[in-house]
Amino acid sequence: GKCYQLQFTGQSHNPEPDPGSTAMAGKTMIVQAINIGTDVVGGQFDLLVPGRGVGMYDACSSQWGVNKAELGEVYGGFLLKCQKQGDRQNHAAIKSCVMQSCMNVFEAHGLSELAAGCKWFIDWFQVADNPRLDYKEVACPAELSGKGIMRTAAPANMCLQ
């Protein structure tokens, strides 16, 4: 239930340069932690973004009524699928490919909120691939304090509906 301010450094955790991570340099966002993933390294955050893969425990495809194969790579989603199809350094082409996937899957299935989240990944997040960041704990803003997890002194937090 804690909130963190993330500031992106312009670099990627990947060995090769990533134009999306470069484009993110200096951007900040505030996120709320809703779980503790065991498959990420300390100081990394798994951001749940439509179109970025369903991960190990896919429940999304059945909830959305979408064939799992349509959602791209299990880890990496539309971005990794598009990177495998073309030049990883051609930022405009990768963004266009991811946008086409968003429209073909989310818009075509009437999932407009997921399409909007996918477009945010393209426009604001610049299809950054595992960007490096600095983070610090901050007070949760009002936009997050009534959603997600209610943080209490009790040992068990509960999800808000």
mmCIF file of C-alpha atoms in Angstrom:
data_model
loop_
_atom_site.group_PDB
_atom_site.id
_atom_site.type_symbol
_atom_site.label_atom_id
_atom_site.label_comp_id
_atom_site.label_asym_id
_atom_site.label_seq_id
_atom_site.Cartn_x
_atom_site.Cartn_y
_atom_site.Cartn_z
ATOM 1 C CA GLY A 1 0.000 0.000 0.000
ATOM 2 C CA LYS A 2 3.002 2.354 0.070
ATOM 3 C CA CYS A 3 3.446 4.950 -2.655
ATOM 4 C CA TYR A 4 6.677 5.728 -4.455
ATOM 5 C CA GLN A 5 7.863 8.480 -6.735
ATOM 6 C CA LEU A 6 9.746 7.023 -9.665
ATOM 7 C CA GLN A 7 12.179 9.199 -11.616
ATOM 8 C CA PHE A 8 13.478 7.723 -14.836
ATOM 9 C CA THR A 9 17.207 8.048 -15.573
ATOM 10 C CA GLY A 10 17.153 7.653 -19.359
ATOM 11 C CA GLN A 11 18.884 4.280 -19.239
ATOM 12 C CA SER A 12 17.588 0.721 -19.475
ATOM 13 C CA HIS A 13 18.323 -2.392 -17.442
ATOM 14 C CA ASN A 14 18.777 -4.166 -20.777
ATOM 15 C CA PRO A 15 22.304 -4.538 -22.175
ATOM 16 C CA GLU A 16 21.517 -2.756 -25.470
ATOM 17 C CA PRO A 17 20.462 0.906 -25.632
ATOM 18 C CA ASP A 18 16.708 1.483 -25.580
ATOM 19 C CA PRO A 19 15.343 4.599 -27.321
ATOM 20 C CA GLY A 20 12.174 4.485 -25.199
ATOM 21 C CA SER A 21 14.148 4.560 -21.951
ATOM 22 C CA THR A 22 16.250 7.431 -23.342
ATOM 23 C CA ALA A 23 13.048 9.371 -24.120
ATOM 24 C CA MET A 24 11.874 8.852 -20.513
ATOM 25 C CA ALA A 25 14.877 10.697 -19.007
ATOM 26 C CA GLY A 26 13.748 13.007 -16.197
ATOM 27 C CA LYS A 27 10.073 11.964 -16.234
ATOM 28 C CA THR A 28 8.480 11.141 -12.885
ATOM 29 C CA MET A 29 5.394 9.278 -11.795
ATOM 30 C CA ILE A 30 3.880 8.169 -8.500
ATOM 31 C CA VAL A 31 2.788 4.558 -8.093
ATOM 32 C CA GLN A 32 1.252 2.486 -5.319
ATOM 33 C CA ALA A 33 2.746 -0.920 -4.511
ATOM 34 C CA ILE A 34 -0.007 -3.523 -4.430
ATOM 35 C CA ASN A 35 2.102 -6.654 -4.046
ATOM 36 C CA ILE A 36 5.637 -7.886 -3.568
ATOM 37 C CA GLY A 37 6.782 -9.727 -6.673
ATOM 38 C CA THR A 38 9.282 -12.491 -6.123
ATOM 39 C CA ASP A 39 10.574 -12.424 -9.691
ATOM 40 C CA VAL A 40 11.994 -8.885 -9.699
ATOM 41 C CA VAL A 41 15.251 -7.552 -8.311
ATOM 42 C CA GLY A 42 15.227 -5.087 -5.408
ATOM 43 C CA GLY A 43 14.684 -1.510 -6.546
ATOM 44 C CA GLN A 44 12.657 -2.560 -9.584
ATOM 45 C CA PHE A 45 8.922 -2.111 -10.047
ATOM 46 C CA ASP A 46 6.563 -4.231 -12.139
ATOM 47 C CA LEU A 47 4.183 -1.709 -13.676
ATOM 48 C CA LEU A 48 0.944 -3.330 -14.742
ATOM 49 C CA VAL A 49 0.277 -1.874 -18.173
ATOM 50 C CA PRO A 50 -2.204 -3.227 -20.735
ATOM 51 C CA GLY A 51 -0.354 -4.837 -23.614
ATOM 52 C CA ARG A 52 2.901 -5.443 -21.725
ATOM 53 C CA GLY A 53 2.405 -9.181 -21.181
ATOM 54 C CA VAL A 54 0.330 -11.272 -18.825
ATOM 55 C CA GLY A 55 3.210 -12.793 -16.870
ATOM 56 C CA MET A 56 3.476 -16.110 -15.130
ATOM 57 C CA TYR A 57 -0.003 -16.137 -13.599
ATOM 58 C CA ASP A 58 -2.193 -15.044 -16.507
ATOM 59 C CA ALA A 59 -5.753 -14.382 -15.454
ATOM 60 C CA CYS A 60 -6.199 -11.473 -17.845
ATOM 61 C CA SER A 61 -6.884 -13.295 -21.102
ATOM 62 C CA SER A 62 -9.845 -15.206 -19.666
ATOM 63 C CA GLN A 63 -11.219 -12.130 -17.842
ATOM 64 C CA TRP A 64 -10.964 -10.055 -21.019
ATOM 65 C CA GLY A 65 -12.249 -12.796 -23.323
ATOM 66 C CA VAL A 66 -9.113 -12.547 -25.452
ATOM 67 C CA ASN A 67 -7.055 -15.447 -26.789
ATOM 68 C CA LYS A 68 -3.738 -15.478 -24.908
ATOM 69 C CA ALA A 69 -1.828 -15.687 -28.203
ATOM 70 C CA GLU A 70 -3.264 -12.286 -29.240
ATOM 71 C CA LEU A 71 -1.603 -10.560 -26.270
ATOM 72 C CA GLY A 72 1.954 -10.915 -27.549
ATOM 73 C CA GLU A 73 4.777 -12.400 -25.508
ATOM 74 C CA VAL A 74 3.985 -13.683 -21.987
ATOM 75 C CA TYR A 75 6.775 -11.459 -20.637
ATOM 76 C CA GLY A 76 6.971 -8.314 -22.740
ATOM 77 C CA GLY A 77 3.612 -8.382 -24.509
ATOM 78 C CA PHE A 78 3.175 -6.299 -27.638
ATOM 79 C CA LEU A 79 6.528 -4.522 -27.207
ATOM 80 C CA LEU A 80 8.633 -7.684 -27.298
ATOM 81 C CA LYS A 81 6.559 -9.066 -30.164
ATOM 82 C CA CYS A 82 7.199 -5.875 -32.147
ATOM 83 C CA GLN A 83 10.899 -5.802 -31.239
ATOM 84 C CA LYS A 84 11.279 -9.359 -32.560
ATOM 85 C CA GLN A 85 9.645 -8.338 -35.851
ATOM 86 C CA GLY A 86 11.876 -5.371 -36.665
ATOM 87 C CA ASP A 87 14.693 -3.014 -35.763
ATOM 88 C CA ARG A 88 14.770 -2.560 -31.966
ATOM 89 C CA GLN A 89 16.352 0.878 -32.406
ATOM 90 C CA ASN A 90 13.642 2.228 -34.752
ATOM 91 C CA HIS A 91 11.583 3.902 -32.052
ATOM 92 C CA ALA A 92 8.863 5.233 -34.358
ATOM 93 C CA ALA A 93 8.340 1.822 -35.990
ATOM 94 C CA ILE A 94 8.173 0.050 -32.610
ATOM 95 C CA LYS A 95 5.623 2.602 -31.316
ATOM 96 C CA SER A 96 3.537 2.180 -34.461
ATOM 97 C CA CYS A 97 3.626 -1.616 -34.180
ATOM 98 C CA VAL A 98 2.582 -1.533 -30.508
ATOM 99 C CA MET A 99 -0.238 0.916 -31.337
ATOM 100 C CA GLN A 100 -1.497 -1.403 -34.072
ATOM 101 C CA SER A 101 -1.507 -4.302 -31.602
ATOM 102 C CA CYS A 102 -3.440 -2.190 -29.060
ATOM 103 C CA MET A 103 -6.079 -1.395 -31.647
ATOM 104 C CA ASN A 104 -6.247 -4.942 -33.052
ATOM 105 C CA VAL A 105 -6.755 -6.494 -29.635
ATOM 106 C CA PHE A 106 -8.231 -4.032 -27.145
ATOM 107 C CA GLU A 107 -10.297 -1.789 -29.430
ATOM 108 C CA ALA A 108 -11.459 -4.766 -31.505
ATOM 109 C CA HIS A 109 -12.747 -6.493 -28.348
ATOM 110 C CA GLY A 110 -14.465 -3.365 -27.000
ATOM 111 C CA LEU A 111 -11.915 -2.972 -24.185
ATOM 112 C CA SER A 112 -11.589 0.815 -24.434
ATOM 113 C CA GLU A 113 -10.081 1.347 -20.960
ATOM 114 C CA LEU A 114 -7.336 -1.177 -21.738
ATOM 115 C CA ALA A 115 -6.777 0.510 -25.110
ATOM 116 C CA ALA A 116 -6.362 3.846 -23.293
ATOM 117 C CA GLY A 117 -3.778 2.302 -20.938
ATOM 118 C CA CYS A 118 -1.945 0.813 -23.886
ATOM 119 C CA LYS A 119 -1.911 4.217 -25.631
ATOM 120 C CA TRP A 120 -0.495 5.760 -22.420
ATOM 121 C CA PHE A 121 2.341 3.240 -22.612
ATOM 122 C CA ILE A 122 3.067 4.410 -26.163
ATOM 123 C CA ASP A 123 2.650 8.161 -25.695
ATOM 124 C CA TRP A 124 3.750 8.952 -22.142
ATOM 125 C CA PHE A 125 5.908 5.928 -21.315
ATOM 126 C CA GLN A 126 7.478 5.964 -24.800
ATOM 127 C CA VAL A 127 7.382 2.116 -25.038
ATOM 128 C CA ALA A 128 10.388 2.125 -22.695
ATOM 129 C CA ASP A 129 11.792 -1.367 -22.153
ATOM 130 C CA ASN A 130 12.744 -1.963 -18.519
ATOM 131 C CA PRO A 131 13.904 1.608 -17.803
ATOM 132 C CA ARG A 132 16.245 2.378 -14.924
ATOM 133 C CA LEU A 133 14.850 4.636 -12.232
ATOM 134 C CA ASP A 134 15.494 6.235 -8.898
ATOM 135 C CA TYR A 135 12.717 5.982 -6.345
ATOM 136 C CA LYS A 136 11.679 7.284 -2.966
ATOM 137 C CA GLU A 137 8.694 6.643 -0.739
ATOM 138 C CA VAL A 138 6.151 9.470 -0.743
ATOM 139 C CA ALA A 139 2.734 10.105 0.755
ATOM 140 C CA CYS A 140 0.003 8.609 -1.393
ATOM 141 C CA PRO A 141 -1.824 11.318 -3.359
ATOM 142 C CA ALA A 142 -5.596 11.580 -3.134
ATOM 143 C CA GLU A 143 -5.937 9.935 -6.570
ATOM 144 C CA LEU A 144 -4.477 6.724 -5.105
ATOM 145 C CA SER A 145 -5.430 6.841 -1.425
ATOM 146 C CA GLY A 146 -8.971 5.538 -1.946
ATOM 147 C CA LYS A 147 -8.073 2.852 -4.491
ATOM 148 C CA GLY A 148 -6.001 -0.305 -4.650
ATOM 149 C CA ILE A 149 -4.941 -1.227 -1.132
ATOM 150 C CA MET A 150 -6.049 0.415 2.069
ATOM 151 C CA ARG A 151 -2.970 0.566 4.271
ATOM 152 C CA THR A 152 -3.771 0.008 7.929
ATOM 153 C CA ALA A 153 -1.917 -0.951 11.069
ATOM 154 C CA ALA A 154 -3.650 -4.325 10.961
ATOM 155 C CA PRO A 155 -1.508 -7.220 9.732
ATOM 156 C CA ALA A 156 -3.785 -7.942 6.773
ATOM 157 C CA ASN A 157 -4.454 -5.252 4.185
ATOM 158 C CA MET A 158 -7.574 -5.550 2.117
ATOM 159 C CA CYS A 159 -8.219 -4.652 -1.486
ATOM 160 C CA LEU A 160 -10.825 -1.988 -2.074
ATOM 161 C CA GLN A 161 -13.638 -2.727 -4.464
#
